[in-house]
């Protein structure tokens, strides 16, 4: 009688074999949610660029994920933590109140995500394997939300609406928004979309990519781990200083329409995390010296970004603060003062420079084999260049000759002696 070897000898180990099967299935789900093997990890991009494949554009599970995340953030908005501050004066003559508990909402969301993953109730490819379908679901939900807001604006008080003048039309009003400060209960929809959906959503997408990498390879690669770390530092800084965005033009003057909603649902979470997605599919080795230089670049960019924003915000609140006694200022016809020394005596937009350097750092970790992971850097640079031009035009009208003198003393916008 033939004696068969034990199971672990016949198959190399039943446990090991099951682990291999699980890893292969995980990889298939990461790629495109269908049957695929590792050599076809770029099949999603091939389908998009060269023709239709087996990747469906619509997935009900993707819509459920987007709706569930939105509902969760709506519930977390009511957390009894964080400060409640007053912002601009609303159409009813009362100041709008904002709940600044975004950091607490992020913590709860991350703990919930990691807890479900640890218990085996959630897997990273649930998100990372549905990127295209999630983008489509986000677009559909943004279109629905923009339609509801537009219909609501038709019966809203005229003081709530953006004045587009005689040149306004339906497409402009639908895309850019007619209503300035819409709310649902205590939730200010601008703050909800910009902070809760955009930035907290970005953090969750990054973490799902990280969890997928752990499931696939046992541990994250150093470049992917650094990109996620850099981006989480950026997100945490934004949420810690959530109040600083309240005086911006987007909050005080602009409407909220399809483009803003779509940007927060789709552009910030998925486009900003593109370098992580790239490294998930195309792992890159970075030399230790290169890694050190990139980390120093990010650190320098973060310091410039953080310190210049801190100086600007504190000076805006109290220009007579003794802390600024050693800094040179210019009196403006508007009755305010312009800083012409410190960070803003170096270049006119040091905070934008820091922003650009941070984005460049986390893109450089992807290597130089493809332009794809550098798209966020190119988009960020162009966006901040346009925003700087708009801001300077507004300052020129507001401050007149004082602004002209400031530009004479500080001739460069972003990079000293270059631009």
XYZ file of C-alpha atoms in Angstrom, residues 183-378:
196
model
C -26.319 74.561 5.961
C -28.141 71.434 7.098
C -28.981 71.715 10.772
C -25.755 72.817 12.507
C -23.599 71.613 9.627
C -22.102 74.319 7.435
C -21.864 72.576 4.050
C -18.753 74.437 2.907
C -16.823 73.427 6.012
C -18.271 69.921 5.824
C -17.155 69.375 2.226
C -13.790 71.089 2.504
C -12.638 69.656 5.840
C -14.604 66.492 6.570
C -15.010 65.078 3.071
C -11.870 66.461 1.415
C -9.110 66.172 4.004
C -10.451 63.351 6.169
C -11.337 61.450 2.990
C -7.776 61.960 1.734
C -6.403 60.465 4.957
C -8.683 57.427 4.668
C -7.677 56.748 1.057
C -4.002 56.939 2.037
C -4.555 54.504 4.912
C -6.441 52.076 2.667
C -3.491 52.062 0.258
C -1.153 51.455 3.199
C -3.267 48.581 4.520
C -3.394 47.070 1.031
C 0.399 47.205 0.827
C 0.638 45.386 4.177
C -1.833 42.727 3.009
C 0.024 42.226 -0.267
C 3.645 42.273 0.847
C 3.604 41.913 4.623
C 5.095 45.371 5.231
C 4.998 48.725 3.421
C 7.917 49.859 1.321
C 9.875 52.801 2.729
C 8.889 55.249 -0.083
C 5.171 54.446 0.298
C 5.365 54.703 4.085
C 7.127 58.078 3.835
C 4.597 59.484 1.347
C 1.711 58.462 3.611
C 3.519 59.926 6.627
C 4.235 63.232 4.864
C 0.634 63.553 3.718
C -0.778 62.699 7.143
C 1.449 65.375 8.706
C 0.055 67.885 6.200
C -3.537 66.803 6.906
C -3.037 66.906 10.687
C -1.599 70.422 10.497
C -4.620 71.564 8.496
C -7.091 70.061 10.974
C -5.243 71.379 14.026
C -5.464 74.887 12.569
C -8.909 74.426 11.044
C -9.972 77.936 12.039
C -7.379 79.552 9.753
C -9.397 78.777 6.608
C -12.532 80.585 7.781
C -11.412 84.085 6.613
C -10.463 82.828 3.120
C -12.276 83.904 -0.033
C -13.742 80.424 -0.537
C -15.596 80.717 2.784
C -16.538 84.383 2.773
C -17.411 85.197 -0.848
C -17.628 82.188 -3.164
C -20.678 80.038 -3.702
C -20.701 76.278 -3.361
C -21.534 74.439 -6.563
C -20.696 71.329 -8.518
C -16.992 72.094 -8.968
C -16.331 72.721 -5.265
C -18.258 69.630 -4.172
C -16.604 67.450 -6.812
C -13.186 68.796 -5.844
C -13.673 67.795 -2.215
C -15.199 64.391 -2.945
C -12.964 63.305 -5.799
C -10.027 65.613 -6.493
C -8.499 65.996 -3.027
C -8.852 62.384 -1.782
C -7.931 60.545 -4.981
C -5.786 62.950 -7.004
C -3.719 64.062 -4.009
C -3.064 60.414 -3.074
C -1.913 59.555 -6.610
C 1.766 59.111 -5.543
C 0.700 56.491 -2.972
C -1.424 54.703 -5.568
C 1.544 54.741 -7.951
C 3.911 53.223 -5.368
C 1.342 50.570 -4.485
C 1.458 49.283 -8.075
C 5.063 50.161 -8.903
C 7.286 49.797 -5.823
C 10.381 51.982 -6.051
C 13.748 51.715 -4.343
C 15.256 54.985 -3.134
C 18.895 55.237 -2.041
C 19.377 56.205 1.634
C 21.117 59.480 0.739
C 18.299 60.412 -1.646
C 15.749 59.542 1.026
C 17.515 61.785 3.531
C 17.604 64.716 1.106
C 13.902 64.306 0.326
C 13.037 64.177 4.041
C 15.027 67.382 4.611
C 13.212 69.020 1.685
C 9.855 68.106 3.186
C 10.944 69.313 6.622
C 12.139 72.637 5.221
C 8.932 73.069 3.222
C 6.799 72.277 6.262
C 8.666 74.800 8.427
C 8.294 77.545 5.814
C 4.614 76.690 5.362
C 3.817 76.449 9.077
C 5.824 79.409 10.375
C 4.781 81.819 7.623
C 1.101 80.916 8.014
C 1.403 81.296 11.787
C 2.997 84.719 11.420
C 0.358 85.822 8.911
C -2.599 84.615 11.013
C -1.337 86.153 14.267
C -0.514 89.466 12.569
C -3.944 89.545 10.954
C -5.641 89.054 14.330
C -3.526 91.591 16.242
C -0.982 93.649 14.267
C -0.108 95.553 17.468
C 1.080 92.426 19.243
C 4.499 93.120 20.875
C 5.788 89.971 19.139
C 5.770 91.916 15.868
C 7.412 95.067 17.296
C 10.739 94.279 15.574
C 9.104 93.712 12.163
C 8.802 96.493 9.607
C 5.331 97.364 8.348
C 3.731 99.688 5.835
C 0.542 101.651 6.571
C -2.216 101.012 4.035
C -4.968 103.408 2.875
C -7.385 100.689 3.995
C -6.368 101.375 7.604
C -4.412 98.148 7.950
C -0.693 97.375 7.945
C 1.392 95.306 5.553
C 4.296 93.181 6.739
C 7.458 93.940 4.760
C 9.897 91.909 6.857
C 9.996 88.490 8.491
C 8.778 85.673 6.281
C 6.855 88.105 4.087
C 9.950 90.212 3.596
C 11.659 87.177 2.054
C 9.064 86.475 -0.662
C 5.482 87.669 -1.043
C 3.931 84.187 -0.682
C 6.220 82.064 1.539
C 3.325 79.839 2.644
C 2.685 78.879 -0.992
C 6.377 78.118 -1.457
C 6.311 75.778 1.553
C 3.200 74.086 0.189
C 4.861 73.459 -3.177
C 8.052 72.082 -1.584
C 6.086 69.579 0.518
C 4.152 68.283 -2.486
C 7.382 68.045 -4.484
C 9.003 66.015 -1.686
C 6.328 63.338 -1.557
C 6.275 63.116 -5.365
C 10.071 62.691 -5.558
C 9.772 59.506 -3.479
C 8.157 57.879 -6.531
C 11.390 58.097 -8.530
C 11.693 59.409 -12.071
C 10.351 56.526 -14.162
C 6.971 58.157 -14.821
C 5.368 61.591 -14.985
C 2.137 60.261 -13.463
C 2.974 60.716 -9.739
C 4.195 64.267 -10.432
C 0.780 65.458 -11.653
C -0.238 66.638 -8.128
C 2.952 68.727 -7.950
C 2.293 70.330 -11.345
